[in-house]
Short mmCIF file of C-alpha atoms in Angstrom, two decimals:
data_model
loop_
_atom_site.label_atom_id
_atom_site.label_comp_id
_atom_site.label_asym_id
_atom_site.label_seq_id
_atom_site.Cartn_x
_atom_site.Cartn_y
_atom_site.Cartn_z
CA UNK A 270 -28.26 43.09 48.43
CA UNK A 271 -31.97 42.13 48.71
CA UNK A 272 -31.06 38.51 47.84
CA UNK A 273 -28.37 38.51 50.56
CA UNK A 274 -30.92 39.64 53.06
CA UNK A 275 -33.34 36.93 52.00
CA UNK A 276 -30.64 34.15 52.20
CA UNK A 277 -30.07 34.99 56.05
CA UNK A 278 -33.82 35.43 56.83
CA UNK A 279 -35.27 32.58 59.02
CA UNK A 280 -37.70 30.31 57.21
CA UNK A 281 -40.65 31.34 59.30
CA UNK A 282 -40.31 35.01 58.41
CA UNK A 283 -42.82 36.42 55.97
CA UNK A 284 -41.35 38.00 52.86
CA UNK A 285 -43.36 40.36 50.58
CA UNK A 286 -42.46 42.16 47.44
CA UNK A 287 -44.04 45.32 46.18
CA UNK A 288 -43.66 48.70 44.52
CA UNK A 289 -43.34 52.12 46.31
CA UNK A 290 -43.73 55.47 45.14
CA UNK A 291 -44.47 59.07 46.41
CA UNK A 292 -43.64 62.66 46.42
CA UNK A 293 -40.90 64.77 48.07
CA UNK A 294 -40.94 68.32 49.40
CA UNK A 295 -37.24 68.89 49.45
CA UNK A 296 -34.89 71.46 50.59
CA UNK A 297 -31.26 71.79 49.91
CA UNK A 298 -29.77 73.09 53.13
CA UNK A 299 -26.68 75.20 51.90
CA UNK A 300 -24.10 76.65 54.08
CA UNK A 301 -22.80 80.05 53.00
CA UNK A 302 -23.97 83.69 53.36
CA UNK A 303 -23.85 84.42 49.67
CA UNK A 304 -26.61 81.84 48.70
CA UNK A 305 -30.39 81.48 49.01
CA UNK A 306 -32.37 78.42 48.27
CA UNK A 307 -36.01 77.50 48.12
CA UNK A 308 -38.02 74.23 48.45
CA UNK A 309 -39.21 72.30 45.46
CA UNK A 310 -41.13 69.10 44.90
CA UNK A 311 -39.85 65.80 43.47
CA UNK A 312 -40.86 62.17 43.26
CA UNK A 313 -39.53 58.61 43.94
CA UNK A 314 -40.49 55.22 42.70
CA UNK A 315 -39.16 51.65 42.75
CA UNK A 316 -39.33 48.05 44.06
CA UNK A 317 -39.59 47.31 47.70
CA UNK A 318 -39.17 44.32 49.97
CA UNK A 319 -40.73 43.74 53.45
CA UNK A 320 -39.52 40.97 55.76
CA UNK A 321 -41.44 39.96 58.78
CA UNK A 322 -39.13 39.27 61.72
CA UNK A 323 -39.74 36.49 64.22
CA UNK A 324 -40.68 39.16 66.92
CA UNK A 325 -44.25 40.35 67.26
CA UNK A 326 -44.75 43.60 65.49
CA UNK A 327 -41.29 43.99 64.03
CA UNK A 328 -40.32 43.86 60.40
CA UNK A 329 -37.72 45.24 58.08
CA UNK A 330 -38.05 46.86 54.69
CA UNK A 331 -35.57 47.69 51.94
CA UNK A 332 -36.17 49.47 48.62
CA UNK A 333 -34.21 50.54 45.50
CA UNK A 334 -35.75 53.84 44.54
CA UNK A 335 -35.16 56.30 41.76
CA UNK A 336 -35.38 59.57 43.62
CA UNK A 337 -35.44 62.98 42.02
CA UNK A 338 -35.74 66.41 43.87
CA UNK A 339 -34.69 69.93 42.86
CA UNK A 340 -34.24 73.34 44.49
CA UNK A 341 -33.81 76.89 43.08
CA UNK A 342 -30.71 78.68 44.40
CA UNK A 343 -29.37 82.19 44.02
CA UNK A 344 -25.73 82.55 44.23
CA UNK A 345 -23.64 85.69 44.46
CA UNK A 346 -20.50 85.04 42.33
CA UNK A 347 -17.50 87.14 41.38
CA UNK A 348 -14.52 88.70 43.13
CA UNK A 349 -14.43 92.36 42.13
CA UNK A 350 -17.91 92.60 40.55
CA UNK A 351 -20.69 90.50 42.38
CA UNK A 352 -23.11 88.95 40.00
CA UNK A 353 -26.25 87.18 41.14
CA UNK A 354 -26.86 83.84 39.35
CA UNK A 355 -30.17 82.02 39.58
CA UNK A 356 -29.92 78.26 39.10
CA UNK A 357 -32.10 75.19 39.52
CA UNK A 358 -30.25 72.30 40.93
CA UNK A 359 -31.65 68.87 40.23
CA UNK A 360 -30.65 65.89 42.51
CA UNK A 361 -31.11 62.52 40.66
CA UNK A 362 -30.18 59.44 42.68
CA UNK A 363 -30.70 55.70 43.43
CA UNK A 364 -31.81 55.66 46.97
CA UNK A 365 -31.62 52.56 49.24
CA UNK A 366 -33.57 53.08 52.34
CA UNK A 367 -33.24 50.25 55.04
CA UNK A 368 -35.90 50.65 57.75
CA UNK A 369 -36.71 48.83 60.93
CA UNK A 370 -40.51 48.94 61.41
CA UNK A 371 -42.84 48.38 64.42
CA UNK A 372 -46.54 47.68 63.64
CA UNK A 373 -49.60 47.86 65.83
CA UNK A 374 -52.79 46.14 64.65
CA UNK A 375 -56.09 48.03 64.57
CA UNK A 376 -58.12 44.97 63.72
CA UNK A 377 -58.22 42.85 60.54
CA UNK A 378 -58.58 45.86 58.15
CA UNK A 379 -55.69 48.21 59.23
CA UNK A 380 -52.60 48.63 61.25
CA UNK A 381 -50.23 51.45 62.16
CA UNK A 382 -46.56 51.22 61.73
CA UNK A 383 -43.52 53.41 62.80
CA UNK A 384 -40.04 53.24 61.03
CA UNK A 385 -36.58 54.41 61.18
CA UNK A 386 -33.34 53.65 59.45
CA UNK A 387 -30.46 54.86 57.24
CA UNK A 388 -30.82 55.68 53.57
CA UNK A 389 -27.88 55.37 51.14
CA UNK A 390 -27.88 57.36 47.92
CA UNK A 391 -25.87 57.16 44.82
CA UNK A 392 -25.68 60.18 42.62
CA UNK A 393 -26.82 60.28 39.02
CA UNK A 394 -26.76 64.06 38.46
CA UNK A 395 -24.33 65.89 36.37
CA UNK A 396 -22.02 68.56 37.98
CA UNK A 397 -23.15 72.18 37.35
CA UNK A 398 -20.28 73.96 35.64
CA UNK A 399 -21.48 77.50 35.58
CA UNK A 400 -21.58 77.60 39.50
CA UNK A 401 -18.76 75.09 39.96
CA UNK A 402 -21.03 72.64 41.82
CA UNK A 403 -19.65 69.11 42.16
CA UNK A 404 -21.98 66.36 43.38
CA UNK A 405 -20.83 63.68 45.78
CA UNK A 406 -20.90 60.15 44.45
CA UNK A 407 -22.72 58.86 47.54
CA UNK A 408 -24.18 60.19 50.62
CA UNK A 409 -26.14 59.19 53.61
CA UNK A 410 -29.45 60.26 55.22
CA UNK A 411 -31.92 59.09 57.92
CA UNK A 412 -35.57 58.27 57.63
CA UNK A 413 -38.11 58.73 60.45
CA UNK A 414 -41.79 58.05 59.71
CA UNK A 415 -45.13 56.52 60.31
CA UNK A 416 -47.89 54.99 58.12
CA UNK A 417 -50.90 52.80 57.95
CA UNK A 418 -51.43 49.45 56.30
CA UNK A 419 -54.90 48.88 54.80
CA UNK A 420 -56.26 45.33 53.87
CA UNK A 421 -52.73 43.89 54.38
CA UNK A 422 -51.33 45.03 51.01
CA UNK A 423 -51.74 48.86 50.73
CA UNK A 424 -49.52 51.13 52.79
CA UNK A 425 -49.74 54.87 53.08
CA UNK A 426 -46.77 56.66 54.81
CA UNK A 427 -45.24 59.99 55.82
CA UNK A 428 -41.63 60.51 56.70
CA UNK A 429 -38.91 62.95 57.16
CA UNK A 430 -35.52 62.24 55.45
CA UNK A 431 -32.70 64.04 57.23
CA UNK A 432 -29.40 64.51 55.39
CA UNK A 433 -26.38 63.37 57.35
CA UNK A 434 -23.65 63.95 54.77
CA UNK A 435 -23.14 66.57 52.11
CA UNK A 436 -24.72 66.01 48.77
CA UNK A 437 -22.25 68.39 46.93
CA UNK A 438 -19.91 71.29 47.24
CA UNK A 439 -18.67 74.29 45.43
CA UNK A 440 -15.77 76.86 45.57
CA UNK A 441 -16.39 80.47 44.66
CA UNK A 442 -12.97 82.28 44.60
CA UNK A 443 -10.50 81.85 47.39
CA UNK A 444 -12.76 82.60 50.37
CA UNK A 445 -16.31 81.43 49.49
CA UNK A 446 -16.97 77.75 50.00
CA UNK A 447 -20.50 76.16 49.64
CA UNK A 448 -21.69 72.82 50.67
CA UNK A 449 -25.19 71.47 51.20
CA UNK A 450 -27.39 68.63 52.69
CA UNK A 451 -30.60 67.43 51.21
CA UNK A 452 -33.66 67.12 53.54
CA UNK A 453 -37.15 66.09 52.44
CA UNK A 454 -40.67 65.36 53.55
CA UNK A 455 -41.96 62.40 51.77
CA UNK A 456 -45.47 61.36 51.34
CA UNK A 457 -46.02 58.00 49.59
CA UNK A 458 -47.71 54.61 49.21
CA UNK A 459 -46.58 50.96 48.69
CA UNK A 460 -48.48 47.94 47.53
CA UNK A 461 -47.12 44.59 48.47
CA UNK A 462 -48.30 41.51 46.46
#
């Protein structure tokens, strides 16, 4: 995918490769009155590509990130006798964020940038058999964030990743159905060579 983007990029556009990583404070938003969940931390890391567009301040970035987050859930299971089950759900995925960026220079040492775009994630987690949880193979979210570039190479950023589609689902008996979306605050850094 990255090679395809580069093939259609005008020759005057500036292309930079780098590495990106950071931390997640994630929540799994679960729908169902028989479940509780709590936030947990996670991390992401992987290669990134930034392409300067031929319009002042605009650029595009794409990454291929290993992303891992988890949440603790408490689920009431059973038909005649309700049993409370505590589980930790780990989300492991390859995430591909595609962001349009707008930067504002603060002089030769720093600049601010704002970004937004979709993120496509491909699941690597195993289903959880004891609570009948089935992960979706792929799902979509949206990034909204801002950051600062220092010395032209180092970038620090903060963004919110909003889940647009369900990450997984479960059925508990005939009436209880559970599905969830993953949302996360992300704090990270990228270094472009």
